């Protein structure tokens, strides 16, 4: 069995796959791609992922892109600590939070991240940062209220939803801006940080 993952480790979406692979204890080859590493514009890479984005996963000739699809695949194919529940309601809750991360939380903070991490200080637009901050605060407030009543995002058990939402929340707390304190998110993130498989990705700086 051969597993390969393409994508720069600094990418939040790539970090999801890295965390999941390490959570499962799988042997894999990690190929840095995207950003300064290049590769994503090469014809050979576009044959795997026509979007020219990361991550891309290959396992024994099967190729998959889109980070949350990769999380679902690894959970389906390899189970272990990421095994998906049999009960339809429990599985649907995992899907709900995966979709929320991808369509609400991460898009809300995207402009703040780009402005504060990728744009030179003299070129930043404070109005763009503030709009993104306000949208992100609404998402963070929702998540904090939810985590007041549950140890993990989708219930009593750690799941791929914690990986996706956890990395987004970690990124939100690392942004250099003022934000409301969210004690339930903090408590949950501290617990996730105790998982050995999370250490490599949660220790990376924002770039």
PDB file of C-alpha atoms in Angstrom:
ATOM      1  CA  UNK A   1       0.000   0.000   0.000  1.00  0.00           C
ATOM      2  CA  UNK A   2       1.322   3.393  -1.008  1.00  0.00           C
ATOM      3  CA  UNK A   3      -0.026   6.644   0.411  1.00  0.00           C
ATOM      4  CA  UNK A   4       1.100  10.050  -0.856  1.00  0.00           C
ATOM      5  CA  UNK A   5      -0.037  13.489   0.240  1.00  0.00           C
ATOM      6  CA  UNK A   6       0.774  16.606  -1.747  1.00  0.00           C
ATOM      7  CA  UNK A   7       0.576  20.029  -0.141  1.00  0.00           C
ATOM      8  CA  UNK A   8       2.574  22.537   1.889  1.00  0.00           C
ATOM      9  CA  UNK A   9       2.383  21.847   5.603  1.00  0.00           C
ATOM     10  CA  UNK A  10       1.570  25.498   6.334  1.00  0.00           C
ATOM     11  CA  UNK A  11      -1.798  25.159   4.584  1.00  0.00           C
ATOM     12  CA  UNK A  12      -4.724  24.697   6.946  1.00  0.00           C
ATOM     13  CA  UNK A  13      -6.367  22.302   4.514  1.00  0.00           C
ATOM     14  CA  UNK A  14      -3.235  20.197   4.200  1.00  0.00           C
ATOM     15  CA  UNK A  15      -2.905  20.159   7.982  1.00  0.00           C
ATOM     16  CA  UNK A  16      -6.282  18.395   8.200  1.00  0.00           C
ATOM     17  CA  UNK A  17      -4.965  15.498   6.135  1.00  0.00           C
ATOM     18  CA  UNK A  18      -1.628  15.391   7.961  1.00  0.00           C
ATOM     19  CA  UNK A  19      -3.357  15.249  11.331  1.00  0.00           C
ATOM     20  CA  UNK A  20      -5.729  12.515  10.179  1.00  0.00           C
ATOM     21  CA  UNK A  21      -2.942  10.401   8.686  1.00  0.00           C
ATOM     22  CA  UNK A  22      -0.936  10.669  11.897  1.00  0.00           C
ATOM     23  CA  UNK A  23      -4.026   9.982  14.005  1.00  0.00           C
ATOM     24  CA  UNK A  24      -4.413   6.727  12.078  1.00  0.00           C
ATOM     25  CA  UNK A  25      -0.723   5.865  12.385  1.00  0.00           C
ATOM     26  CA  UNK A  26      -0.429   5.357   8.638  1.00  0.00           C
ATOM     27  CA  UNK A  27       2.854   5.409   6.755  1.00  0.00           C
ATOM     28  CA  UNK A  28       2.789   7.986   3.971  1.00  0.00           C
ATOM     29  CA  UNK A  29       4.978  10.159   1.791  1.00  0.00           C
ATOM     30  CA  UNK A  30       4.432  13.886   2.200  1.00  0.00           C
ATOM     31  CA  UNK A  31       5.371  15.997  -0.798  1.00  0.00           C
ATOM     32  CA  UNK A  32       5.519  19.743  -0.135  1.00  0.00           C
ATOM     33  CA  UNK A  33       3.600  21.503  -2.904  1.00  0.00           C
ATOM     34  CA  UNK A  34       2.029  24.898  -3.418  1.00  0.00           C
ATOM     35  CA  UNK A  35       3.286  28.370  -2.592  1.00  0.00           C
ATOM     36  CA  UNK A  36       7.067  28.640  -2.737  1.00  0.00           C
ATOM     37  CA  UNK A  37       7.318  24.883  -3.306  1.00  0.00           C
ATOM     38  CA  UNK A  38       5.699  25.080  -6.736  1.00  0.00           C
ATOM     39  CA  UNK A  39       4.604  21.764  -8.309  1.00  0.00           C
ATOM     40  CA  UNK A  40       0.884  22.620  -8.377  1.00  0.00           C
ATOM     41  CA  UNK A  41       1.232  24.263 -11.792  1.00  0.00           C
ATOM     42  CA  UNK A  42       3.001  21.285 -13.325  1.00  0.00           C
ATOM     43  CA  UNK A  43       1.104  19.219 -15.872  1.00  0.00           C
ATOM     44  CA  UNK A  44       1.775  16.055 -13.883  1.00  0.00           C
ATOM     45  CA  UNK A  45       0.162  17.578 -10.790  1.00  0.00           C
ATOM     46  CA  UNK A  46      -2.770  19.033 -12.727  1.00  0.00           C
ATOM     47  CA  UNK A  47      -3.420  15.535 -14.030  1.00  0.00           C
ATOM     48  CA  UNK A  48      -4.022  14.542 -10.412  1.00  0.00           C
ATOM     49  CA  UNK A  49      -5.797  17.709  -9.291  1.00  0.00           C
ATOM     50  CA  UNK A  50      -7.071  19.923 -12.131  1.00  0.00           C
ATOM     51  CA  UNK A  51      -7.756  22.726  -9.633  1.00  0.00           C
ATOM     52  CA  UNK A  52      -4.043  23.184  -9.019  1.00  0.00           C
ATOM     53  CA  UNK A  53      -4.742  23.383  -5.285  1.00  0.00           C
ATOM     54  CA  UNK A  54      -3.717  21.379  -2.232  1.00  0.00           C
ATOM     55  CA  UNK A  55      -4.086  18.897  -0.666  1.00  0.00           C
ATOM     56  CA  UNK A  56      -4.175  15.917  -2.988  1.00  0.00           C
ATOM     57  CA  UNK A  57      -4.138  12.353  -1.664  1.00  0.00           C
ATOM     58  CA  UNK A  58      -3.149   9.261  -3.628  1.00  0.00           C
ATOM     59  CA  UNK A  59      -3.553   5.725  -2.345  1.00  0.00           C
ATOM     60  CA  UNK A  60      -2.703   2.811  -4.634  1.00  0.00           C
ATOM     61  CA  UNK A  61      -3.687   4.770  -7.732  1.00  0.00           C
ATOM     62  CA  UNK A  62      -6.849   6.288  -6.233  1.00  0.00           C
ATOM     63  CA  UNK A  63      -6.626  10.086  -6.256  1.00  0.00           C
ATOM     64  CA  UNK A  64      -8.722  12.444  -4.144  1.00  0.00           C
ATOM     65  CA  UNK A  65      -8.741  16.190  -3.557  1.00  0.00           C
ATOM     66  CA  UNK A  66     -10.739  18.531  -1.283  1.00  0.00           C
ATOM     67  CA  UNK A  67      -9.614  18.399   2.322  1.00  0.00           C
ATOM     68  CA  UNK A  68     -12.882  17.395   3.972  1.00  0.00           C
ATOM     69  CA  UNK A  69     -13.464  14.712   1.345  1.00  0.00           C
ATOM     70  CA  UNK A  70     -10.009  13.372   2.237  1.00  0.00           C
ATOM     71  CA  UNK A  71     -10.981  13.346   5.926  1.00  0.00           C
ATOM     72  CA  UNK A  72     -14.154  11.406   5.146  1.00  0.00           C
ATOM     73  CA  UNK A  73     -12.284   8.951   2.936  1.00  0.00           C
ATOM     74  CA  UNK A  74      -9.619   8.229   5.534  1.00  0.00           C
ATOM     75  CA  UNK A  75     -12.298   7.710   8.185  1.00  0.00           C
ATOM     76  CA  UNK A  76     -14.250   5.354   5.903  1.00  0.00           C
ATOM     77  CA  UNK A  77     -11.259   3.456   4.551  1.00  0.00           C
ATOM     78  CA  UNK A  78      -9.107   3.138   7.650  1.00  0.00           C
ATOM     79  CA  UNK A  79     -11.454   3.560  10.623  1.00  0.00           C
ATOM     80  CA  UNK A  80      -9.428   3.244  13.805  1.00  0.00           C
ATOM     81  CA  UNK A  81      -9.732   6.318  16.054  1.00  0.00           C
ATOM     82  CA  UNK A  82     -11.471   8.128  13.184  1.00  0.00           C
ATOM     83  CA  UNK A  83     -14.065   5.437  12.474  1.00  0.00           C
ATOM     84  CA  UNK A  84     -17.407   6.950  11.577  1.00  0.00           C
ATOM     85  CA  UNK A  85     -20.439   6.011  13.674  1.00  0.00           C
ATOM     86  CA  UNK A  86     -23.047   3.656  12.245  1.00  0.00           C
ATOM     87  CA  UNK A  87     -26.008   5.681  13.514  1.00  0.00           C
ATOM     88  CA  UNK A  88     -27.258   8.041  10.764  1.00  0.00           C
ATOM     89  CA  UNK A  89     -27.869  10.930  13.161  1.00  0.00           C
ATOM     90  CA  UNK A  90     -24.384  10.714  14.667  1.00  0.00           C
ATOM     91  CA  UNK A  91     -22.779  10.572  11.229  1.00  0.00           C
ATOM     92  CA  UNK A  92     -24.897  13.474   9.988  1.00  0.00           C
ATOM     93  CA  UNK A  93     -23.679  15.655  12.857  1.00  0.00           C
ATOM     94  CA  UNK A  94     -20.084  15.052  11.784  1.00  0.00           C
ATOM     95  CA  UNK A  95     -21.014  16.073   8.232  1.00  0.00           C
ATOM     96  CA  UNK A  96     -22.824  19.150   9.549  1.00  0.00           C
ATOM     97  CA  UNK A  97     -19.740  20.464  11.346  1.00  0.00           C
ATOM     98  CA  UNK A  98     -17.420  19.619   8.457  1.00  0.00           C
ATOM     99  CA  UNK A  99     -19.649  21.661   6.169  1.00  0.00           C
ATOM    100  CA  UNK A 100     -19.907  24.497   8.696  1.00  0.00           C
ATOM    101  CA  UNK A 101     -16.127  24.760   8.909  1.00  0.00           C
ATOM    102  CA  UNK A 102     -15.812  24.884   5.128  1.00  0.00           C
ATOM    103  CA  UNK A 103     -18.730  27.210   4.377  1.00  0.00           C
ATOM    104  CA  UNK A 104     -18.939  29.467   7.444  1.00  0.00           C
ATOM    105  CA  UNK A 105     -16.021  29.633   9.883  1.00  0.00           C
ATOM    106  CA  UNK A 106     -13.047  29.482   7.523  1.00  0.00           C
ATOM    107  CA  UNK A 107     -14.583  31.841   4.912  1.00  0.00           C
ATOM    108  CA  UNK A 108     -15.429  34.312   7.707  1.00  0.00           C
ATOM    109  CA  UNK A 109     -11.799  34.627   8.805  1.00  0.00           C
ATOM    110  CA  UNK A 110     -10.198  34.386   5.360  1.00  0.00           C
ATOM    111  CA  UNK A 111      -9.913  38.135   4.744  1.00  0.00           C
ATOM    112  CA  UNK A 112      -8.505  38.812   8.210  1.00  0.00           C
ATOM    113  CA  UNK A 113      -5.944  36.066   7.698  1.00  0.00           C
ATOM    114  CA  UNK A 114      -4.883  37.356   4.289  1.00  0.00           C
ATOM    115  CA  UNK A 115      -4.690  40.971   5.445  1.00  0.00           C
ATOM    116  CA  UNK A 116      -2.822  40.292   8.694  1.00  0.00           C
ATOM    117  CA  UNK A 117      -0.528  37.478   7.554  1.00  0.00           C
ATOM    118  CA  UNK A 118       0.000  37.875   3.822  1.00  0.00           C
ATOM    119  CA  UNK A 119      -0.363  41.628   3.201  1.00  0.00           C
ATOM    120  CA  UNK A 120       2.289  44.189   4.170  1.00  0.00           C
ATOM    121  CA  UNK A 121       1.149  46.441   7.065  1.00  0.00           C
ATOM    122  CA  UNK A 122       1.094  49.597   4.940  1.00  0.00           C
ATOM    123  CA  UNK A 123      -1.212  47.939   2.393  1.00  0.00           C
ATOM    124  CA  UNK A 124      -3.783  46.506   4.802  1.00  0.00           C
ATOM    125  CA  UNK A 125      -7.383  47.651   4.717  1.00  0.00           C
ATOM    126  CA  UNK A 126      -8.733  47.998   8.290  1.00  0.00           C
ATOM    127  CA  UNK A 127     -12.327  47.861   7.047  1.00  0.00           C
ATOM    128  CA  UNK A 128     -11.738  44.477   5.456  1.00  0.00           C
ATOM    129  CA  UNK A 129     -10.084  43.183   8.616  1.00  0.00           C
ATOM    130  CA  UNK A 130     -12.933  44.453  10.812  1.00  0.00           C
ATOM    131  CA  UNK A 131     -15.649  42.920   8.635  1.00  0.00           C
ATOM    132  CA  UNK A 132     -13.857  39.586   8.699  1.00  0.00           C
ATOM    133  CA  UNK A 133     -13.266  39.834  12.448  1.00  0.00           C
ATOM    134  CA  UNK A 134     -16.945  40.533  13.112  1.00  0.00           C
ATOM    135  CA  UNK A 135     -18.068  37.604  10.955  1.00  0.00           C
ATOM    136  CA  UNK A 136     -15.537  35.328  12.633  1.00  0.00           C
ATOM    137  CA  UNK A 137     -16.685  36.416  16.091  1.00  0.00           C
ATOM    138  CA  UNK A 138     -20.222  35.335  15.241  1.00  0.00           C
ATOM    139  CA  UNK A 139     -18.926  31.918  14.250  1.00  0.00           C
ATOM    140  CA  UNK A 140     -16.721  31.675  17.343  1.00  0.00           C
ATOM    141  CA  UNK A 141     -19.651  32.618  19.588  1.00  0.00           C
ATOM    142  CA  UNK A 142     -21.794  29.893  18.024  1.00  0.00           C
ATOM    143  CA  UNK A 143     -19.058  27.298  18.476  1.00  0.00           C
ATOM    144  CA  UNK A 144     -18.348  28.353  22.054  1.00  0.00           C
ATOM    145  CA  UNK A 145     -22.023  28.026  23.004  1.00  0.00           C
ATOM    146  CA  UNK A 146     -22.155  24.604  21.402  1.00  0.00           C
ATOM    147  CA  UNK A 147     -19.050  23.351  23.192  1.00  0.00           C
ATOM    148  CA  UNK A 148     -20.488  24.322  26.559  1.00  0.00           C
ATOM    149  CA  UNK A 149     -22.580  21.150  26.416  1.00  0.00           C
ATOM    150  CA  UNK A 150     -20.383  18.639  24.607  1.00  0.00           C
ATOM    151  CA  UNK A 151     -16.766  17.448  24.966  1.00  0.00           C
ATOM    152  CA  UNK A 152     -16.246  17.213  21.218  1.00  0.00           C
ATOM    153  CA  UNK A 153     -17.767  18.992  18.246  1.00  0.00           C
ATOM    154  CA  UNK A 154     -20.022  16.142  17.128  1.00  0.00           C
ATOM    155  CA  UNK A 155     -20.737  14.579  20.507  1.00  0.00           C
ATOM    156  CA  UNK A 156     -19.021  12.403  23.071  1.00  0.00           C
ATOM    157  CA  UNK A 157     -16.276  11.076  20.801  1.00  0.00           C
ATOM    158  CA  UNK A 158     -13.351  12.647  18.939  1.00  0.00           C
ATOM    159  CA  UNK A 159     -13.974  12.661  15.184  1.00  0.00           C
ATOM    160  CA  UNK A 160     -12.797  14.130  11.908  1.00  0.00           C
ATOM    161  CA  UNK A 161     -15.086  17.099  12.670  1.00  0.00           C
ATOM    162  CA  UNK A 162     -12.769  18.008  15.553  1.00  0.00           C
ATOM    163  CA  UNK A 163      -9.820  17.993  13.177  1.00  0.00           C
ATOM    164  CA  UNK A 164     -11.463  20.329  10.652  1.00  0.00           C
ATOM    165  CA  UNK A 165     -13.110  22.708  13.113  1.00  0.00           C
ATOM    166  CA  UNK A 166     -10.191  22.483  15.560  1.00  0.00           C
ATOM    167  CA  UNK A 167      -7.679  23.652  12.985  1.00  0.00           C
ATOM    168  CA  UNK A 168      -9.957  26.531  11.982  1.00  0.00           C
ATOM    169  CA  UNK A 169     -10.417  27.594  15.621  1.00  0.00           C
ATOM    170  CA  UNK A 170      -6.690  27.288  16.286  1.00  0.00           C
ATOM    171  CA  UNK A 171      -6.003  29.529  13.300  1.00  0.00           C
ATOM    172  CA  UNK A 172      -8.557  32.068  14.550  1.00  0.00           C
ATOM    173  CA  UNK A 173      -6.875  32.270  17.943  1.00  0.00           C
ATOM    174  CA  UNK A 174      -3.458  32.719  16.325  1.00  0.00           C
ATOM    175  CA  UNK A 175      -4.445  35.778  14.291  1.00  0.00           C
ATOM    176  CA  UNK A 176      -2.895  38.990  15.655  1.00  0.00           C
ATOM    177  CA  UNK A 177      -6.101  40.830  16.501  1.00  0.00           C
ATOM    178  CA  UNK A 178      -8.364  41.452  19.477  1.00  0.00           C
ATOM    179  CA  UNK A 179     -11.150  38.946  20.005  1.00  0.00           C
ATOM    180  CA  UNK A 180     -13.672  37.881  22.602  1.00  0.00           C
ATOM    181  CA  UNK A 181     -12.509  35.226  25.037  1.00  0.00           C
ATOM    182  CA  UNK A 182     -14.143  31.875  24.359  1.00  0.00           C
ATOM    183  CA  UNK A 183     -13.527  29.600  27.355  1.00  0.00           C
ATOM    184  CA  UNK A 184     -15.254  26.546  25.954  1.00  0.00           C
ATOM    185  CA  UNK A 185     -13.280  26.674  22.724  1.00  0.00           C
ATOM    186  CA  UNK A 186     -10.077  27.156  24.740  1.00  0.00           C
ATOM    187  CA  UNK A 187     -10.852  24.127  26.895  1.00  0.00           C
ATOM    188  CA  UNK A 188     -11.627  22.008  23.851  1.00  0.00           C
ATOM    189  CA  UNK A 189      -8.497  23.119  21.971  1.00  0.00           C
ATOM    190  CA  UNK A 190      -6.333  22.376  24.999  1.00  0.00           C
ATOM    191  CA  UNK A 191      -7.720  18.854  24.993  1.00  0.00           C
ATOM    192  CA  UNK A 192      -7.082  18.419  21.265  1.00  0.00           C
ATOM    193  CA  UNK A 193      -3.502  19.620  21.760  1.00  0.00           C
ATOM    194  CA  UNK A 194      -2.920  16.658  24.086  1.00  0.00           C
ATOM    195  CA  UNK A 195      -3.444  14.242  21.208  1.00  0.00           C
ATOM    196  CA  UNK A 196       0.025  13.227  19.917  1.00  0.00           C
ATOM    197  CA  UNK A 197      -1.114  13.351  16.292  1.00  0.00           C
ATOM    198  CA  UNK A 198      -2.077  17.010  16.600  1.00  0.00           C
ATOM    199  CA  UNK A 199       1.292  18.276  17.818  1.00  0.00           C
ATOM    200  CA  UNK A 200       3.007  18.658  14.458  1.00  0.00           C
ATOM    201  CA  UNK A 201       0.282  20.777  12.873  1.00  0.00           C
ATOM    202  CA  UNK A 202      -0.806  22.801  15.906  1.00  0.00           C
ATOM    203  CA  UNK A 203       2.781  23.905  16.494  1.00  0.00           C
ATOM    204  CA  UNK A 204       3.179  25.448  13.045  1.00  0.00           C
ATOM    205  CA  UNK A 205       3.167  29.255  12.677  1.00  0.00           C
ATOM    206  CA  UNK A 206       0.698  31.044  10.424  1.00  0.00           C
ATOM    207  CA  UNK A 207       2.248  31.817   7.045  1.00  0.00           C
TER     208      UNK A 207
END
